[in-house]
Amino acid sequence: MTATGTFGLSKEARNLHWLLGNLVEEVPGVRSVAVVSSDGLLLLSSDPAAQNAAPTADRPTGPRGSSADLATIVSGIGSLTIGAARLMDGGGVKQTMVAMDEGSVFVMSISDGSLLGVHAEPDSDMSVVAYHMALFVGRAGHVLTPELRSELRKSMESTQ
């Protein structure tokens, strides 16, 4: 995350950008990350294209290179698993993982109904990714107030 991408944002919003940047930079195999609101809108993204950074060999882009694509996938997976949990009387969904030949998608619930989604390389350590996602959720969950979600939405709209 660049400082210019967070210019004019509140301290809480800048901290969430920083946490998201750390998740991408510190966890081996993470390609992209998105935070999606309970109504499916992208709140926060690690999309390199949004930051005018070219993909590199060690950090490829996310699905189709678009944070909107990852947000759509995360929202759909979240909705599907919530529906499945209701049908099976399974309670709340904490985490979902989809393993594919060429990558993995992890979706984790945040306390306010938002979702954290991570697109990772196929050889990433699932337990390490899940652990760092849980750390992000623990740190971000209590600050995602309606006011902050609104600020993040407006910030994402202004960059598109």
mmCIF file of C-alpha atoms in Angstrom:
data_model
loop_
_atom_site.group_PDB
_atom_site.id
_atom_site.type_symbol
_atom_site.label_atom_id
_atom_site.label_comp_id
_atom_site.label_asym_id
_atom_site.label_seq_id
_atom_site.Cartn_x
_atom_site.Cartn_y
_atom_site.Cartn_z
ATOM 1 C CA MET A 1 0.000 0.000 0.000
ATOM 2 C CA THR A 2 1.289 3.381 -0.865
ATOM 3 C CA ALA A 3 0.982 6.483 1.222
ATOM 4 C CA THR A 4 -0.758 8.240 -1.678
ATOM 5 C CA GLY A 5 -3.447 5.554 -1.657
ATOM 6 C CA THR A 6 -4.327 6.398 1.925
ATOM 7 C CA PHE A 7 -4.040 10.194 1.731
ATOM 8 C CA GLY A 8 -7.011 11.884 3.384
ATOM 9 C CA LEU A 9 -8.259 8.749 5.118
ATOM 10 C CA SER A 10 -8.922 8.430 8.830
ATOM 11 C CA LYS A 11 -6.392 6.789 11.119
ATOM 12 C CA GLU A 12 -8.552 3.645 11.318
ATOM 13 C CA ALA A 13 -8.775 3.372 7.517
ATOM 14 C CA ARG A 14 -5.022 3.882 7.158
ATOM 15 C CA ASN A 15 -4.437 1.174 9.781
ATOM 16 C CA LEU A 16 -6.647 -1.285 7.861
ATOM 17 C CA HIS A 17 -4.735 -0.516 4.657
ATOM 18 C CA TRP A 18 -1.500 -1.146 6.554
ATOM 19 C CA LEU A 19 -2.786 -4.456 7.988
ATOM 20 C CA LEU A 20 -3.896 -5.583 4.547
ATOM 21 C CA GLY A 21 -0.549 -4.630 3.028
ATOM 22 C CA ASN A 22 1.245 -6.618 5.715
ATOM 23 C CA LEU A 23 -0.932 -9.658 5.040
ATOM 24 C CA VAL A 24 0.055 -9.593 1.369
ATOM 25 C CA GLU A 25 3.732 -8.854 1.941
ATOM 26 C CA GLU A 26 4.390 -11.089 4.940
ATOM 27 C CA VAL A 27 2.531 -14.274 4.043
ATOM 28 C CA PRO A 28 4.282 -16.406 1.422
ATOM 29 C CA GLY A 29 2.097 -17.377 -1.509
ATOM 30 C CA VAL A 30 -0.598 -14.726 -1.088
ATOM 31 C CA ARG A 31 -1.508 -13.276 -4.483
ATOM 32 C CA SER A 32 -4.267 -10.831 -3.560
ATOM 33 C CA VAL A 33 -6.585 -9.908 -0.727
ATOM 34 C CA ALA A 34 -9.997 -8.236 -0.577
ATOM 35 C CA VAL A 35 -12.325 -7.140 2.203
ATOM 36 C CA VAL A 36 -15.958 -7.214 1.102
ATOM 37 C CA SER A 37 -18.923 -5.737 2.968
ATOM 38 C CA SER A 38 -21.903 -7.881 3.942
ATOM 39 C CA ASP A 39 -23.761 -6.505 0.903
ATOM 40 C CA GLY A 40 -20.956 -7.539 -1.470
ATOM 41 C CA LEU A 41 -19.204 -4.215 -2.015
ATOM 42 C CA LEU A 42 -15.418 -4.060 -2.137
ATOM 43 C CA LEU A 43 -14.078 -2.140 0.877
ATOM 44 C CA LEU A 44 -10.358 -2.793 0.743
ATOM 45 C CA SER A 45 -8.055 -4.443 -1.758
ATOM 46 C CA SER A 46 -4.443 -5.354 -2.328
ATOM 47 C CA ASP A 47 -4.912 -5.227 -6.103
ATOM 48 C CA PRO A 48 -1.573 -4.151 -7.558
ATOM 49 C CA ALA A 49 -3.346 -2.632 -10.565
ATOM 50 C CA ALA A 50 -5.192 -0.262 -8.256
ATOM 51 C CA GLN A 51 -1.830 0.990 -7.030
ATOM 52 C CA ASN A 52 -0.314 1.307 -10.537
ATOM 53 C CA ALA A 53 2.219 -1.401 -9.733
ATOM 54 C CA ALA A 54 3.147 -3.920 -12.365
ATOM 55 C CA PRO A 55 2.940 -7.595 -11.394
ATOM 56 C CA THR A 56 6.251 -9.286 -10.799
ATOM 57 C CA ALA A 57 7.392 -12.886 -11.067
ATOM 58 C CA ASP A 58 7.321 -13.275 -7.280
ATOM 59 C CA ARG A 59 3.974 -11.461 -6.853
ATOM 60 C CA PRO A 60 1.518 -12.234 -9.690
ATOM 61 C CA THR A 61 -1.846 -10.539 -9.892
ATOM 62 C CA GLY A 62 -5.040 -11.948 -8.446
ATOM 63 C CA PRO A 63 -7.926 -13.489 -10.393
ATOM 64 C CA ARG A 64 -7.973 -11.883 -13.833
ATOM 65 C CA GLY A 65 -5.886 -9.137 -12.216
ATOM 66 C CA SER A 66 -8.929 -7.396 -10.784
ATOM 67 C CA SER A 67 -9.911 -6.690 -7.210
ATOM 68 C CA ALA A 68 -13.539 -6.549 -8.380
ATOM 69 C CA ASP A 69 -13.278 -10.159 -9.576
ATOM 70 C CA LEU A 70 -11.916 -11.332 -6.218
ATOM 71 C CA ALA A 71 -14.621 -9.350 -4.390
ATOM 72 C CA THR A 72 -17.314 -11.020 -6.522
ATOM 73 C CA ILE A 73 -15.863 -14.468 -5.847
ATOM 74 C CA VAL A 74 -15.564 -13.818 -2.098
ATOM 75 C CA SER A 75 -19.108 -12.482 -1.888
ATOM 76 C CA GLY A 76 -20.502 -15.450 -3.822
ATOM 77 C CA ILE A 77 -18.623 -18.035 -1.776
ATOM 78 C CA GLY A 78 -19.701 -16.294 1.425
ATOM 79 C CA SER A 79 -23.352 -16.260 0.392
ATOM 80 C CA LEU A 80 -23.277 -19.890 -0.717
ATOM 81 C CA THR A 81 -21.681 -21.163 2.490
ATOM 82 C CA ILE A 82 -23.993 -19.109 4.710
ATOM 83 C CA GLY A 83 -26.980 -20.622 2.885
ATOM 84 C CA ALA A 84 -25.537 -24.109 3.212
ATOM 85 C CA ALA A 85 -24.916 -23.623 6.934
ATOM 86 C CA ARG A 86 -28.529 -22.504 7.433
ATOM 87 C CA LEU A 87 -29.868 -25.537 5.565
ATOM 88 C CA MET A 88 -27.718 -27.864 7.664
ATOM 89 C CA ASP A 89 -28.324 -26.039 10.968
ATOM 90 C CA GLY A 90 -24.551 -25.601 11.130
ATOM 91 C CA GLY A 91 -24.443 -22.191 12.782
ATOM 92 C CA GLY A 92 -22.213 -19.397 11.579
ATOM 93 C CA VAL A 93 -19.591 -19.916 8.890
ATOM 94 C CA LYS A 94 -16.114 -19.090 10.139
ATOM 95 C CA GLN A 95 -13.922 -19.989 7.170
ATOM 96 C CA THR A 96 -14.183 -21.512 3.719
ATOM 97 C CA MET A 97 -11.355 -22.757 1.544
ATOM 98 C CA VAL A 98 -11.461 -23.717 -2.119
ATOM 99 C CA ALA A 99 -8.402 -25.605 -3.372
ATOM 100 C CA MET A 100 -7.833 -25.594 -7.133
ATOM 101 C CA ASP A 101 -5.056 -26.900 -9.365
ATOM 102 C CA GLU A 102 -3.584 -23.424 -9.820
ATOM 103 C CA GLY A 103 -4.412 -21.715 -6.538
ATOM 104 C CA SER A 104 -6.605 -21.452 -3.482
ATOM 105 C CA VAL A 105 -9.269 -19.044 -2.277
ATOM 106 C CA PHE A 106 -9.850 -18.548 1.438
ATOM 107 C CA VAL A 107 -12.870 -16.686 2.818
ATOM 108 C CA MET A 108 -13.144 -15.758 6.485
ATOM 109 C CA SER A 109 -15.984 -13.974 8.262
ATOM 110 C CA ILE A 110 -15.364 -10.689 10.017
ATOM 111 C CA SER A 111 -17.505 -9.862 13.052
ATOM 112 C CA ASP A 112 -19.616 -7.204 11.306
ATOM 113 C CA GLY A 113 -20.701 -9.522 8.485
ATOM 114 C CA SER A 114 -17.923 -8.428 6.149
ATOM 115 C CA LEU A 115 -15.670 -11.030 4.575
ATOM 116 C CA LEU A 116 -11.922 -11.309 4.147
ATOM 117 C CA GLY A 117 -10.891 -13.106 0.972
ATOM 118 C CA VAL A 118 -7.421 -14.287 0.024
ATOM 119 C CA HIS A 119 -6.265 -15.692 -3.305
ATOM 120 C CA ALA A 120 -3.120 -17.774 -2.786
ATOM 121 C CA GLU A 121 -0.730 -19.857 -4.831
ATOM 122 C CA PRO A 122 -1.382 -23.612 -4.962
ATOM 123 C CA ASP A 123 1.694 -24.463 -2.896
ATOM 124 C CA SER A 124 0.989 -21.943 -0.127
ATOM 125 C CA ASP A 125 0.824 -23.298 3.410
ATOM 126 C CA MET A 126 -2.910 -23.264 4.175
ATOM 127 C CA SER A 127 -2.392 -23.170 7.926
ATOM 128 C CA VAL A 128 -0.095 -20.129 7.669
ATOM 129 C CA VAL A 129 -2.561 -18.292 5.406
ATOM 130 C CA ALA A 130 -5.475 -19.108 7.736
ATOM 131 C CA TYR A 131 -3.495 -18.033 10.807
ATOM 132 C CA HIS A 132 -2.624 -14.646 9.302
ATOM 133 C CA MET A 133 -6.195 -14.172 8.112
ATOM 134 C CA ALA A 134 -7.399 -14.818 11.668
ATOM 135 C CA LEU A 135 -4.940 -12.219 12.944
ATOM 136 C CA PHE A 136 -6.277 -9.679 10.422
ATOM 137 C CA VAL A 137 -9.885 -10.460 11.356
ATOM 138 C CA GLY A 138 -9.080 -10.139 15.057
ATOM 139 C CA ARG A 139 -7.458 -6.753 14.535
ATOM 140 C CA ALA A 140 -9.899 -5.382 11.949
ATOM 141 C CA GLY A 141 -13.212 -6.759 13.150
ATOM 142 C CA HIS A 142 -13.746 -4.348 16.016
ATOM 143 C CA VAL A 143 -12.934 -1.214 13.985
ATOM 144 C CA LEU A 144 -15.157 -1.901 10.954
ATOM 145 C CA THR A 145 -17.916 0.433 12.081
ATOM 146 C CA PRO A 146 -20.638 1.604 9.675
ATOM 147 C CA GLU A 147 -18.813 4.932 9.405
ATOM 148 C CA LEU A 148 -15.510 3.271 8.500
ATOM 149 C CA ARG A 149 -17.190 0.952 5.974
ATOM 150 C CA SER A 150 -18.735 4.019 4.324
ATOM 151 C CA GLU A 151 -15.367 5.778 4.224
ATOM 152 C CA LEU A 152 -13.679 2.715 2.694
ATOM 153 C CA ARG A 153 -16.440 2.346 0.063
ATOM 154 C CA LYS A 154 -16.065 5.991 -0.965
ATOM 155 C CA SER A 155 -12.288 5.562 -1.116
ATOM 156 C CA MET A 156 -12.590 2.487 -3.357
ATOM 157 C CA GLU A 157 -15.103 4.280 -5.629
ATOM 158 C CA SER A 158 -12.781 7.239 -6.057
ATOM 159 C CA THR A 159 -9.882 4.999 -7.177
ATOM 160 C CA GLN A 160 -11.920 3.186 -9.833
#
